[in-house]
Coordinates of N, CA and C in Angstrom, one line a residue:
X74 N -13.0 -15.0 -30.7 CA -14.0 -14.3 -29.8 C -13.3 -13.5 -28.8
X75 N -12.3 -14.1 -28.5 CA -11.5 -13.3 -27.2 C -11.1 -11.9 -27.5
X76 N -10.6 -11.6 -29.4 CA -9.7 -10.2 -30.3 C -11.6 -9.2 -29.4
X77 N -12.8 -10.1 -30.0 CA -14.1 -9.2 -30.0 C -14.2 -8.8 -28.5
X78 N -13.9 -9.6 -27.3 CA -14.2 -9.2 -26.4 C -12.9 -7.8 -26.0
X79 N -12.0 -8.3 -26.1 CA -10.9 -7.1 -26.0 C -11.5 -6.1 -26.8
X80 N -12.0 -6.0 -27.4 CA -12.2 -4.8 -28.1 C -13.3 -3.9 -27.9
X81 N -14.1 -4.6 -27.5 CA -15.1 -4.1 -26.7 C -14.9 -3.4 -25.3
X82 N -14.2 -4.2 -25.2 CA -13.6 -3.5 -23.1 C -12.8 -2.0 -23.9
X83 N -12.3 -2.5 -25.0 CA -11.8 -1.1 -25.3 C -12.0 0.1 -25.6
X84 N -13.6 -0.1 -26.3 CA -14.3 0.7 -26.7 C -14.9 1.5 -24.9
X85 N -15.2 0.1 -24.4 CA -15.5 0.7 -22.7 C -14.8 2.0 -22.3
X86 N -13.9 1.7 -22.0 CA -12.7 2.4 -21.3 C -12.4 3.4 -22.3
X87 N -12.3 3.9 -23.5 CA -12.6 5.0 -24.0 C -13.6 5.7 -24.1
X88 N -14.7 5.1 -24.2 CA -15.8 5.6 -23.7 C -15.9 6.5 -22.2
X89 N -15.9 5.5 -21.2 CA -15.6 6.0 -19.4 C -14.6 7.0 -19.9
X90 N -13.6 7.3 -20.6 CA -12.2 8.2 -20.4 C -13.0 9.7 -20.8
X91 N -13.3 9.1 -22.2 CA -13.8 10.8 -22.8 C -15.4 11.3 -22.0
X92 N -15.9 10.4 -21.7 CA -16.9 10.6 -20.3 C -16.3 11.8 -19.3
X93 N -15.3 11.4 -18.8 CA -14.9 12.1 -17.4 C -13.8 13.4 -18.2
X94 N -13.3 13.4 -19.3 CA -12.6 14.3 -19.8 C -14.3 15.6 -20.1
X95 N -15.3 15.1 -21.2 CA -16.2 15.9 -20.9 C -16.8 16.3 -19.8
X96 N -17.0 16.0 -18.7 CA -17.5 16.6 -17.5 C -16.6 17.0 -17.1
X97 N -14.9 16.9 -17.4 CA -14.1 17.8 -16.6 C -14.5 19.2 -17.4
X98 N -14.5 19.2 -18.6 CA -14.7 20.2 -19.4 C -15.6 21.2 -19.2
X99 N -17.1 20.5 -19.0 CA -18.1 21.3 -18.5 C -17.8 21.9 -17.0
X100 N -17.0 21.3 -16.4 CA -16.9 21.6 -14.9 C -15.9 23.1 -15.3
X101 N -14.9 23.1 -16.0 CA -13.9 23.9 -16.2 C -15.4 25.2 -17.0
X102 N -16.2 24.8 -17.7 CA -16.6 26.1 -18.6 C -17.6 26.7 -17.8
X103 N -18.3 25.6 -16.8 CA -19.5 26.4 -15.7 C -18.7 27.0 -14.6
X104 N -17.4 26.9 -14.4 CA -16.8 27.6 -13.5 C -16.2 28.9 -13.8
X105 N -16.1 29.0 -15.1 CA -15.8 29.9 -15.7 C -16.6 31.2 -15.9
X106 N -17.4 30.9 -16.2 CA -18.5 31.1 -16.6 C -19.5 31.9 -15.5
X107 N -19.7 31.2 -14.2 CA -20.1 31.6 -13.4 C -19.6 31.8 -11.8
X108 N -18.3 32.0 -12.0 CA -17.1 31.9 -11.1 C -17.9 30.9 -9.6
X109 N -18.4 29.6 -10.4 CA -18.9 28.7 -8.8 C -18.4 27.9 -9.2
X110 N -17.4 27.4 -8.0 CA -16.2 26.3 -8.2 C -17.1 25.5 -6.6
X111 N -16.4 24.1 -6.7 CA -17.3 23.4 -5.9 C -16.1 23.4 -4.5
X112 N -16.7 24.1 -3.6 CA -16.0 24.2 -2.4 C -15.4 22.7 -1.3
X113 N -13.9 22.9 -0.9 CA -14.0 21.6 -0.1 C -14.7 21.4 1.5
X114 N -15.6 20.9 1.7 CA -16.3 20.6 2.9 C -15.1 20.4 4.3
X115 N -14.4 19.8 3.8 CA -13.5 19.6 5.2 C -12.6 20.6 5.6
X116 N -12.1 21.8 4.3 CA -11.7 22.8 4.4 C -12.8 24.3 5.5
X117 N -14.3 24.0 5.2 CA -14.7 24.5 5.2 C -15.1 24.6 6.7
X118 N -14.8 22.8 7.2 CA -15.4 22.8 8.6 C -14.2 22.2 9.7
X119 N -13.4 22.3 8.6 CA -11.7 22.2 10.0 C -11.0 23.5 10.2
X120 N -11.0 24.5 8.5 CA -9.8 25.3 8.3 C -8.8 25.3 7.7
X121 N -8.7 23.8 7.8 CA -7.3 23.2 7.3 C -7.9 22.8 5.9
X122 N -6.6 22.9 5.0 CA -6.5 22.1 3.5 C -6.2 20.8 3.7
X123 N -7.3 20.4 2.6 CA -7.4 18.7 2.5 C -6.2 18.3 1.4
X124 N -6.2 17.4 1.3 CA -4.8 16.6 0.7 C -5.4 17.1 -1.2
X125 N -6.5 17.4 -1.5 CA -6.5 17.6 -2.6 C -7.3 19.4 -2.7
X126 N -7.2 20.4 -1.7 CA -7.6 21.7 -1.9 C -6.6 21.4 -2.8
X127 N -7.2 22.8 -4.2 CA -6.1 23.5 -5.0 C -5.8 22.9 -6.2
X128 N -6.9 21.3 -6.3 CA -6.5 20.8 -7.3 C -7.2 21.4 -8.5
X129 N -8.4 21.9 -8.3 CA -9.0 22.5 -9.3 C -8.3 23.5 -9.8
X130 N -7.3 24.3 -9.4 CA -6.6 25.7 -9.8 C -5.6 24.9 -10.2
X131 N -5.0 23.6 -10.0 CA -3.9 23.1 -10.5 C -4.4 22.7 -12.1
X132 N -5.7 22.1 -11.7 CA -5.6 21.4 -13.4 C -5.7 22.5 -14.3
X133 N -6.4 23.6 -13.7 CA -6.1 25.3 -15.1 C -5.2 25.9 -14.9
X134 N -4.1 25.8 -14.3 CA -2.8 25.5 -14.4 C -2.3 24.9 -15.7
X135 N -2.8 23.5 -15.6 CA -1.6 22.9 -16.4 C -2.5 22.9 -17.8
X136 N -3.4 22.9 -17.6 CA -4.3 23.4 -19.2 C -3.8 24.8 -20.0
X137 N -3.5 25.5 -19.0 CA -2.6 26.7 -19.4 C -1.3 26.5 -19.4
X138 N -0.6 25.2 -19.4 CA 0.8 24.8 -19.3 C 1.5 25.5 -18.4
X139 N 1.5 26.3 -17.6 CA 1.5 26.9 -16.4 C 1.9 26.2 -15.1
X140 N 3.2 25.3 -15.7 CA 3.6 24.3 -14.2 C 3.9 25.1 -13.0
X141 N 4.4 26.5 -12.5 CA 4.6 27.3 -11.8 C 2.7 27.3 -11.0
X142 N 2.5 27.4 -11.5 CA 0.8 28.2 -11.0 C 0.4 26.4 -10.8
X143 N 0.7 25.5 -11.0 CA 0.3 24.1 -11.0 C 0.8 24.2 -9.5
X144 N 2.2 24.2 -9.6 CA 2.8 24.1 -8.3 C 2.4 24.4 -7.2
X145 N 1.8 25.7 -7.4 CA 1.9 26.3 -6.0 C 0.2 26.3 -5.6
X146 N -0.3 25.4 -6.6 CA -1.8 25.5 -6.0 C -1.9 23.9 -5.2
X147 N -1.3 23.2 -5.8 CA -0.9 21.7 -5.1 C 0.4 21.3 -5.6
X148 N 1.2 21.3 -4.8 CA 2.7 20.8 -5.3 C 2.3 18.9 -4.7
X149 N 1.7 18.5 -3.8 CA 1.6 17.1 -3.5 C 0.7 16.1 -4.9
X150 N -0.1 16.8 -5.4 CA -1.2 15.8 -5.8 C -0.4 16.5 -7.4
X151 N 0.2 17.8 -7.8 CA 1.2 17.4 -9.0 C 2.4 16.1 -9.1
X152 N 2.9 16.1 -8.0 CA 3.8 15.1 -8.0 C 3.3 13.3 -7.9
X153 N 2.2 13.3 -7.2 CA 1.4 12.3 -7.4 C 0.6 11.9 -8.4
X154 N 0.2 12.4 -9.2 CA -0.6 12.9 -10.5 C -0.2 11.6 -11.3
X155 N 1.2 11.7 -12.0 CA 2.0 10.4 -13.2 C 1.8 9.0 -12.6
X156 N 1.8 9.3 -11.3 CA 1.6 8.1 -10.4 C 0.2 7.5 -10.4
X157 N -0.8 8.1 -10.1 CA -2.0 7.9 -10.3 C -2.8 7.3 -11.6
X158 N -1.9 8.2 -12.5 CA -2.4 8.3 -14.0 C -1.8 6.9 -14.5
X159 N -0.6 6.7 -14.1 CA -0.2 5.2 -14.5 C -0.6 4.2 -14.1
X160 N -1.0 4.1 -12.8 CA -1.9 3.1 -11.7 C -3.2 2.8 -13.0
X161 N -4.1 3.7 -13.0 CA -5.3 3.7 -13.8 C -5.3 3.1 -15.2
X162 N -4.3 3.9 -16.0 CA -3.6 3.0 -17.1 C -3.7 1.6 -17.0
X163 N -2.4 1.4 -16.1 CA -2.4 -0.1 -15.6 C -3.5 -1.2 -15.5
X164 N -4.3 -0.2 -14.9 CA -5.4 -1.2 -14.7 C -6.3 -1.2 -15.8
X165 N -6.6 -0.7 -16.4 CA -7.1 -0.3 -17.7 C -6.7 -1.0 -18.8
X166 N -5.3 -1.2 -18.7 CA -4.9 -2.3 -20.0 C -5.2 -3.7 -19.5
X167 N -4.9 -4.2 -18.0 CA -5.3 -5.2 -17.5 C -6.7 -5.5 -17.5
X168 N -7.9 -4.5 -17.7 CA -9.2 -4.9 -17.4 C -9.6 -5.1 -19.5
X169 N -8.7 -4.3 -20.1 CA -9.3 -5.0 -21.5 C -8.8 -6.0 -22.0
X170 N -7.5 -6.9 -21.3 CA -6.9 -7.9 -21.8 C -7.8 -9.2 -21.1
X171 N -7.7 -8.9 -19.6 CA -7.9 -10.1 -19.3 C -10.2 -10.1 -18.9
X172 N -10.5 -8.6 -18.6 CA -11.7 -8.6 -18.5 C -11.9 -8.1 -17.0
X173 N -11.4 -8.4 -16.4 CA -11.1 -8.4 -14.7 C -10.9 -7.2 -14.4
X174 N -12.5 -6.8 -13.4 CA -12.2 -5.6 -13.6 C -11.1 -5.1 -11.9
X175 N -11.1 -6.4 -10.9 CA -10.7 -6.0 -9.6 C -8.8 -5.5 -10.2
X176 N -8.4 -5.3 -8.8 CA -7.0 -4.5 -9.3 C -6.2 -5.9 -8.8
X177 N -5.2 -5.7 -9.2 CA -4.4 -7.1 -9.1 C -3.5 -7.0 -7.8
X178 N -2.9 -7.7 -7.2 CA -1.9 -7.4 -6.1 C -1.4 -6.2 -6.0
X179 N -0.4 -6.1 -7.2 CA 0.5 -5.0 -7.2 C -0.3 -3.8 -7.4
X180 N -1.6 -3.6 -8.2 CA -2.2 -2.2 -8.4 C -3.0 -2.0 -7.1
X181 N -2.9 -3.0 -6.5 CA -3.9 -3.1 -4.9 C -2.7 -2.0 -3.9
X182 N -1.4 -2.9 -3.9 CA -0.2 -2.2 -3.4 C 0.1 -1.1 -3.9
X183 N 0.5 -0.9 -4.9 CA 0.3 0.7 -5.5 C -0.4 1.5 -4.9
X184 N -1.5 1.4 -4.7 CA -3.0 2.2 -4.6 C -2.7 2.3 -3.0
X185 N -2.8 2.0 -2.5 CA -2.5 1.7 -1.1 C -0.8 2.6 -0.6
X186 N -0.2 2.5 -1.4 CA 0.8 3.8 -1.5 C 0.8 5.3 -1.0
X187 N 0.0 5.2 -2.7 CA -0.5 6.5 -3.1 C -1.7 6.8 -1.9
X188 N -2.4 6.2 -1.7 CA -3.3 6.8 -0.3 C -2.7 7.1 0.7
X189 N -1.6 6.5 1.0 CA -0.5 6.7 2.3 C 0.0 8.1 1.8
X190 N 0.7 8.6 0.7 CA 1.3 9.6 0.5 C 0.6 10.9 0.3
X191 N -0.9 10.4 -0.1 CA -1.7 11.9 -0.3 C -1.9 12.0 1.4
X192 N -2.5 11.0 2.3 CA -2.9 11.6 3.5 C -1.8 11.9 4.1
X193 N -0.2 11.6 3.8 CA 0.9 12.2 4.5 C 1.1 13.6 4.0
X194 N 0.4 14.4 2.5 CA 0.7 15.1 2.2 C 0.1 16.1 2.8
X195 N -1.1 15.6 3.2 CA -2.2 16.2 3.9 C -1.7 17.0 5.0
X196 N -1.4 16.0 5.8 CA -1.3 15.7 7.3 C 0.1 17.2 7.2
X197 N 1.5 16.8 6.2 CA 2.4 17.8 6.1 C 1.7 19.1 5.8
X198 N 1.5 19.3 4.6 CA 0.8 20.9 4.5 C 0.2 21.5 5.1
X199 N -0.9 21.3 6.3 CA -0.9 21.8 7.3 C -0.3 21.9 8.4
X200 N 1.1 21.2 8.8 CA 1.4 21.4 10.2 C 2.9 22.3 9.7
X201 N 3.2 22.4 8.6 CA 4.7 22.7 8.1 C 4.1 24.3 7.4

């Protein structure tokens, strides 16, 4: 019973995956399409870039394999990116093995990192 339940959580989490890959998709074809990309609010009412302006021009960047044009639209949240994507992973193999969907110490600590380093990235790209 336990191979059925794994397998099920597996089916989950591919399911949620190709979920959020199609709505990135649609997000990429309606923006295309109608050049209305969704604006950042904090950008709009400080001035300043938020720790993730630029990510949308990064991910059509790297869709275009285009790591230069990735770079320079967010060089913080490319470099954090493997990090994130592993974190999620992580927890993703953990939530179809054991069922559990909270994050475990170390993906708690991880995650807690990575928040520290995007709002330092923040904090740097506007004052530098």
């Amino acid at each position: 019973i336990q191979h059925l339940l794994m397998e099920r959580r597996l089916f989950e989490v591919l399911g949620r995956t190709a979920l959020l890959l199609l709505l990135g998709q649609l997000y990429v074809l309606w923006g295309s399409l109608t050049r209305l990309w969704l604006p950042c609010p904090f950008h709009y009412l400080t001035g300043w870039d938020c720790p993730g302006c630029g990510v949308t021009r990064m991910c059509l960047a790297l869709l275009c394999l285009d790591l230069s044009a990735a770079w320079s639209a967010n060089p913080g949240m490319l470099l954090l990116s493997p990090l994130l994507l592993g974190l999620l992973s992580w927890h993703a193999v953990t939530y179809i093995r054991t069922g559990n969907r909270r994050f475990t110490r170390g993906q708690t600590f991880l995650c807690w990192i990575l928040v520290g380093l995007f709002l330092l990235y923040g904090l740097l790209r506007n004052l530098l």
